[in-house]
Short mmCIF file of C-alpha atoms in Angstrom, two decimals:
data_model
loop_
_atom_site.label_atom_id
_atom_site.label_comp_id
_atom_site.label_asym_id
_atom_site.label_seq_id
_atom_site.Cartn_x
_atom_site.Cartn_y
_atom_site.Cartn_z
CA MET A 1 -0.06 -0.06 -0.14
CA SER A 2 2.90 2.39 0.89
CA VAL A 3 4.33 1.79 -2.52
CA ILE A 4 0.98 2.80 -4.29
CA CYS A 5 1.05 5.83 -2.04
CA GLU A 6 4.46 6.75 -2.90
CA GLY A 7 3.84 6.36 -6.65
CA LYS A 8 0.83 8.74 -6.25
CA LYS A 9 2.96 11.30 -4.46
CA LEU A 10 5.69 11.10 -7.14
CA LYS A 11 3.49 11.66 -9.86
CA ARG A 12 3.32 15.43 -8.58
CA THR A 13 7.14 15.60 -8.97
CA GLY A 14 9.34 15.35 -11.89
CA PHE A 15 10.46 12.00 -11.05
CA VAL A 16 9.14 9.94 -13.91
CA PRO A 17 10.16 12.49 -16.45
CA LEU A 18 13.65 12.81 -14.93
CA PHE A 19 14.19 9.08 -15.27
CA ALA A 20 12.62 8.79 -18.70
CA GLY A 21 14.81 11.69 -19.93
CA GLY A 22 17.89 10.51 -18.25
CA GLY A 23 17.62 7.01 -19.37
CA LEU A 24 16.91 8.49 -22.98
CA LEU A 25 19.91 10.50 -22.85
CA ALA A 26 22.15 7.79 -21.47
CA ALA A 27 20.70 5.48 -24.13
CA ALA A 28 21.74 8.02 -26.91
CA VAL A 29 25.56 8.05 -25.94
CA PRO A 30 26.38 4.97 -27.79
CA VAL A 31 24.14 5.64 -30.71
CA LEU A 32 25.70 9.13 -31.12
CA ASN A 33 29.31 7.85 -30.45
CA MET A 34 28.88 5.18 -33.23
CA SER A 35 27.25 7.62 -35.56
CA PHE A 36 30.14 10.02 -35.44
CA ARG A 37 33.02 7.47 -34.98
CA GLU A 38 31.75 4.43 -36.79
CA ASP A 39 35.02 3.51 -38.42
CA LEU A 40 36.93 3.70 -35.16
CA TYR A 41 34.87 1.07 -33.31
CA THR A 42 33.78 -1.31 -36.40
CA GLY A 43 37.50 -1.72 -37.29
CA GLN A 44 38.19 -3.10 -33.88
CA SER A 45 38.14 -6.95 -33.35
CA GLY A 46 36.51 -8.51 -30.46
CA ASN A 47 33.09 -8.80 -28.75
CA PRO A 48 30.92 -5.95 -29.92
CA LEU A 49 29.37 -5.43 -26.60
CA HIS A 50 32.57 -5.23 -24.96
CA ILE A 51 33.89 -2.55 -27.59
CA LEU A 52 30.73 -0.52 -27.07
CA LEU A 53 30.89 -0.75 -23.26
CA ALA A 54 34.58 0.13 -23.12
CA ALA A 55 33.68 3.30 -25.35
CA ASN A 56 30.60 4.50 -23.56
CA TRP A 57 30.10 2.96 -20.08
CA GLN A 58 31.91 5.47 -18.02
CA MET A 59 29.52 8.21 -19.47
CA MET A 60 26.53 5.98 -19.10
CA GLY A 61 27.42 4.74 -15.55
CA MET A 62 27.91 8.45 -14.43
CA LEU A 63 24.64 9.55 -15.88
CA ASN A 64 23.11 6.67 -13.99
CA LEU A 65 24.75 7.86 -10.77
CA PHE A 66 23.42 11.34 -11.42
CA LEU A 67 19.92 10.06 -11.91
CA VAL A 68 20.23 8.14 -8.52
CA LEU A 69 21.32 11.30 -6.79
CA ILE A 70 18.80 13.54 -8.08
CA GLY A 71 16.10 11.09 -7.64
CA ALA A 72 16.98 10.51 -3.88
CA CYS A 73 16.75 14.13 -3.36
CA VAL A 74 13.29 14.40 -4.68
CA LEU A 75 11.94 11.46 -2.65
CA TYR A 76 12.51 12.91 0.66
CA HIS A 77 12.40 16.60 -0.19
CA ILE A 78 8.41 16.17 -0.82
CA GLU A 79 8.21 14.83 2.70
CA TYR A 80 10.37 17.43 4.29
CA ARG A 81 8.53 20.26 2.50
CA ASP A 82 5.84 21.69 4.71
CA CYS A 83 6.86 19.46 7.65
CA ALA A 84 5.10 16.50 5.97
CA LEU A 85 7.57 13.93 7.43
CA ARG A 86 6.77 15.24 11.26
CA LYS A 87 3.06 14.94 10.77
CA MET A 88 3.55 11.50 9.37
CA ASP A 89 5.67 10.45 12.43
CA MET A 90 2.50 11.02 14.35
CA LEU A 91 0.57 8.41 12.13
CA PRO A 92 0.66 4.48 12.82
CA LEU A 93 3.11 4.00 9.83
CA SER A 94 6.22 1.96 9.64
CA LYS A 95 9.21 4.15 9.23
CA PRO A 96 11.31 1.27 7.78
CA GLY A 97 8.44 0.51 5.51
CA LEU A 98 8.31 4.16 4.10
CA PHE A 99 11.94 3.78 3.78
CA PHE A 100 12.12 0.73 1.63
CA SER A 101 8.97 2.01 -0.53
CA LYS A 102 11.29 4.99 -1.44
CA CYS A 103 14.03 2.65 -2.25
CA LEU A 104 11.90 0.56 -4.29
CA MET A 105 10.47 3.61 -6.32
CA LEU A 106 14.02 4.80 -6.88
CA PHE A 107 15.28 1.21 -7.84
CA GLY A 108 12.26 1.08 -10.22
CA GLY A 109 13.33 4.25 -11.98
CA CYS A 110 16.85 3.04 -12.28
CA CYS A 111 15.56 -0.16 -13.76
CA GLY A 112 13.63 1.70 -16.40
CA ALA A 113 16.77 3.87 -17.34
CA VAL A 114 19.11 0.78 -17.56
CA VAL A 115 16.69 -1.11 -19.70
CA LEU A 116 16.45 1.80 -22.10
CA GLU A 117 20.31 1.61 -22.11
CA THR A 118 20.58 -2.02 -22.85
CA VAL A 119 18.02 -1.84 -25.57
CA SER A 120 20.30 1.00 -27.18
CA LEU A 121 23.36 -1.06 -26.78
CA GLY A 122 21.54 -4.08 -28.58
CA PHE A 123 20.46 -1.69 -31.38
CA CYS A 124 24.00 -0.56 -31.95
CA ILE A 125 25.20 -4.11 -31.96
CA GLY A 126 22.40 -5.15 -34.53
CA TYR A 127 23.16 -2.01 -36.74
CA TRP A 128 26.83 -1.50 -36.77
CA PHE A 129 28.07 -5.12 -35.98
CA SER A 130 27.11 -8.60 -36.99
CA LEU A 131 25.40 -10.30 -34.21
CA PRO A 132 27.44 -12.86 -32.38
CA ASP A 133 26.18 -15.97 -30.79
CA GLY A 134 24.83 -15.57 -27.37
CA TRP A 135 24.22 -11.60 -27.75
CA ALA A 136 20.86 -11.79 -25.95
CA ALA A 137 22.39 -13.56 -22.98
CA GLU A 138 25.21 -11.18 -22.85
CA LEU A 139 22.85 -8.18 -22.76
CA SER A 140 20.77 -9.85 -19.96
CA ALA A 141 23.76 -10.39 -17.90
CA HIS A 142 24.99 -6.98 -18.48
CA LEU A 143 21.66 -5.57 -17.48
CA GLY A 144 21.54 -7.86 -14.33
CA VAL A 145 25.06 -6.86 -13.09
CA SER A 146 24.44 -3.24 -13.54
CA LEU A 147 21.26 -3.22 -11.62
CA LEU A 148 22.83 -5.22 -8.75
CA VAL A 149 25.76 -2.85 -8.58
CA LEU A 150 23.35 0.13 -8.54
CA ALA A 151 21.31 -1.24 -5.79
CA PRO A 152 23.87 -0.32 -2.92
CA VAL A 153 23.98 3.41 -4.05
CA VAL A 154 20.11 3.64 -4.16
CA ILE A 155 19.92 2.26 -0.61
CA LEU A 156 22.76 4.51 0.44
CA MET A 157 21.45 7.89 -1.26
CA THR A 158 17.91 6.97 -0.02
CA ALA A 159 19.05 6.65 3.55
CA ILE A 160 21.34 9.95 3.31
CA SER A 161 18.21 11.75 1.85
CA SER A 162 16.01 10.57 4.93
CA THR A 163 18.46 12.11 7.33
CA CYS A 164 18.90 15.49 5.57
CA SER A 165 15.90 18.01 5.48
CA ASN A 166 18.08 20.24 3.00
CA MET A 167 18.10 18.37 -0.31
CA TRP A 168 21.26 20.31 -1.35
CA VAL A 169 23.12 18.64 1.49
CA THR A 170 22.09 15.30 0.27
CA LEU A 171 23.09 16.26 -3.40
CA GLY A 172 26.42 17.58 -2.36
CA ILE A 173 27.36 14.49 -0.41
CA GLY A 174 26.22 12.41 -3.50
CA LEU A 175 28.38 14.48 -5.71
CA LEU A 176 31.42 14.17 -3.50
CA GLY A 177 30.94 10.28 -3.54
CA SER A 178 30.40 10.49 -7.47
CA PHE A 179 33.61 12.26 -8.10
CA VAL A 180 35.85 9.92 -5.87
CA PRO A 181 36.16 7.12 -8.61
CA ILE A 182 36.90 9.81 -11.26
CA ALA A 183 39.69 11.43 -9.23
CA ALA A 184 41.10 8.00 -8.23
CA GLY A 185 40.80 6.57 -11.89
CA GLN A 186 39.39 2.98 -12.48
CA THR A 187 42.14 0.65 -11.08
CA ASP A 188 42.43 -2.91 -9.59
CA SER A 189 42.72 -1.22 -5.99
CA PRO A 190 39.90 -2.02 -3.52
CA LEU A 191 38.50 1.35 -4.32
CA ILE A 192 36.62 -0.50 -7.04
CA LEU A 193 34.40 -1.83 -4.16
CA PHE A 194 33.38 1.78 -3.08
CA PRO A 195 29.63 1.98 -3.80
CA PHE A 196 30.11 4.87 -6.19
CA SER A 197 32.74 3.06 -8.25
CA MET A 198 30.90 -0.19 -8.71
CA PRO A 199 28.29 1.17 -11.14
CA LEU A 200 31.03 2.38 -13.52
CA GLU A 201 32.29 -1.46 -13.85
CA PHE A 202 30.83 -3.66 -16.53
CA LEU A 203 30.78 -7.44 -16.93
CA GLN A 204 32.24 -7.88 -20.36
CA GLY A 205 36.04 -8.66 -20.23
CA MET A 206 36.09 -9.00 -16.44
CA ASP A 207 37.39 -12.13 -15.06
CA GLY A 208 35.37 -14.41 -12.90
CA GLU A 209 37.00 -13.81 -9.53
CA ARG A 210 36.35 -9.89 -9.96
CA ILE A 211 32.77 -10.68 -10.97
CA ILE A 212 32.05 -12.59 -7.73
CA ARG A 213 34.14 -9.86 -5.68
CA LEU A 214 31.77 -7.00 -7.14
CA ALA A 215 28.61 -9.14 -6.54
CA LEU A 216 29.50 -10.19 -3.03
CA ALA A 217 30.53 -6.39 -2.30
CA ALA A 218 27.19 -5.27 -3.82
CA CYS A 219 25.15 -7.64 -1.58
CA ALA A 220 27.16 -6.99 1.60
CA GLU A 221 26.77 -3.25 1.17
CA GLY A 222 23.25 -3.39 0.37
CA ILE A 223 22.61 -5.27 3.68
CA LEU A 224 24.76 -3.11 5.66
CA PHE A 225 23.08 0.19 4.43
CA SER A 226 19.64 -1.36 4.77
CA GLY A 227 20.36 -2.35 8.22
CA ALA A 228 21.89 1.21 9.29
CA ALA A 229 18.70 2.85 7.55
CA VAL A 230 16.37 0.79 9.31
CA PHE A 231 18.11 1.32 12.69
CA TYR A 232 18.16 5.09 12.18
CA GLN A 233 14.40 5.18 10.98
CA LYS A 234 13.44 3.09 14.18
CA LYS A 235 15.47 5.67 16.40
CA ARG A 236 13.81 8.43 14.57
CA GLY A 237 10.46 6.92 15.05
CA SER A 238 11.03 6.59 18.84
CA VAL A 239 12.25 10.08 19.41
#
């Protein structure tokens, strides 16, 4: 029921256009890149999906991060505005339930954006390359891993947004976290397990050990952030 209520509240915001527009923008990145630099990429040998991701995923992943940051700001800004959250605290509502409903809405927006991006990658493979065997399975695996490594950031940013009545504070924290992987560069250091670094990684060309490490880190961080958020929501509700 709270998920339905959240959906009705978000209809009055720019949440849906944000993720639709952001997803289309990210999906346009490989199409435009291939349109202007077709010879550069079609002349390369190797897996077409790996070629596309190596050329475009840094930009696409960063756009996904920005969508999460802005979406998280919107989710709780509508609650803090006019002291709505304080009024809701007086009602017999589950505070952790409200939090996870907002996480679900934010993750749903991310799912829509990443699906658009995956369709775009599939279009690029079919139009500019010859379709390799198992291309659909590769795209599906990429979609699943991309959503898995986005989940910890979704939970973390929703938790930060729930603690900050000023949305600009939430946005500032998120931007600082997003620029850490840019400043450090994509290396094999433990920094790739930083929540804001993992969405910039992609499955193709990655060895099995690194894939398992990323998946386990994403699950562990998701559980950790969820537990911390539930603890905070219960403490806030008891004050």
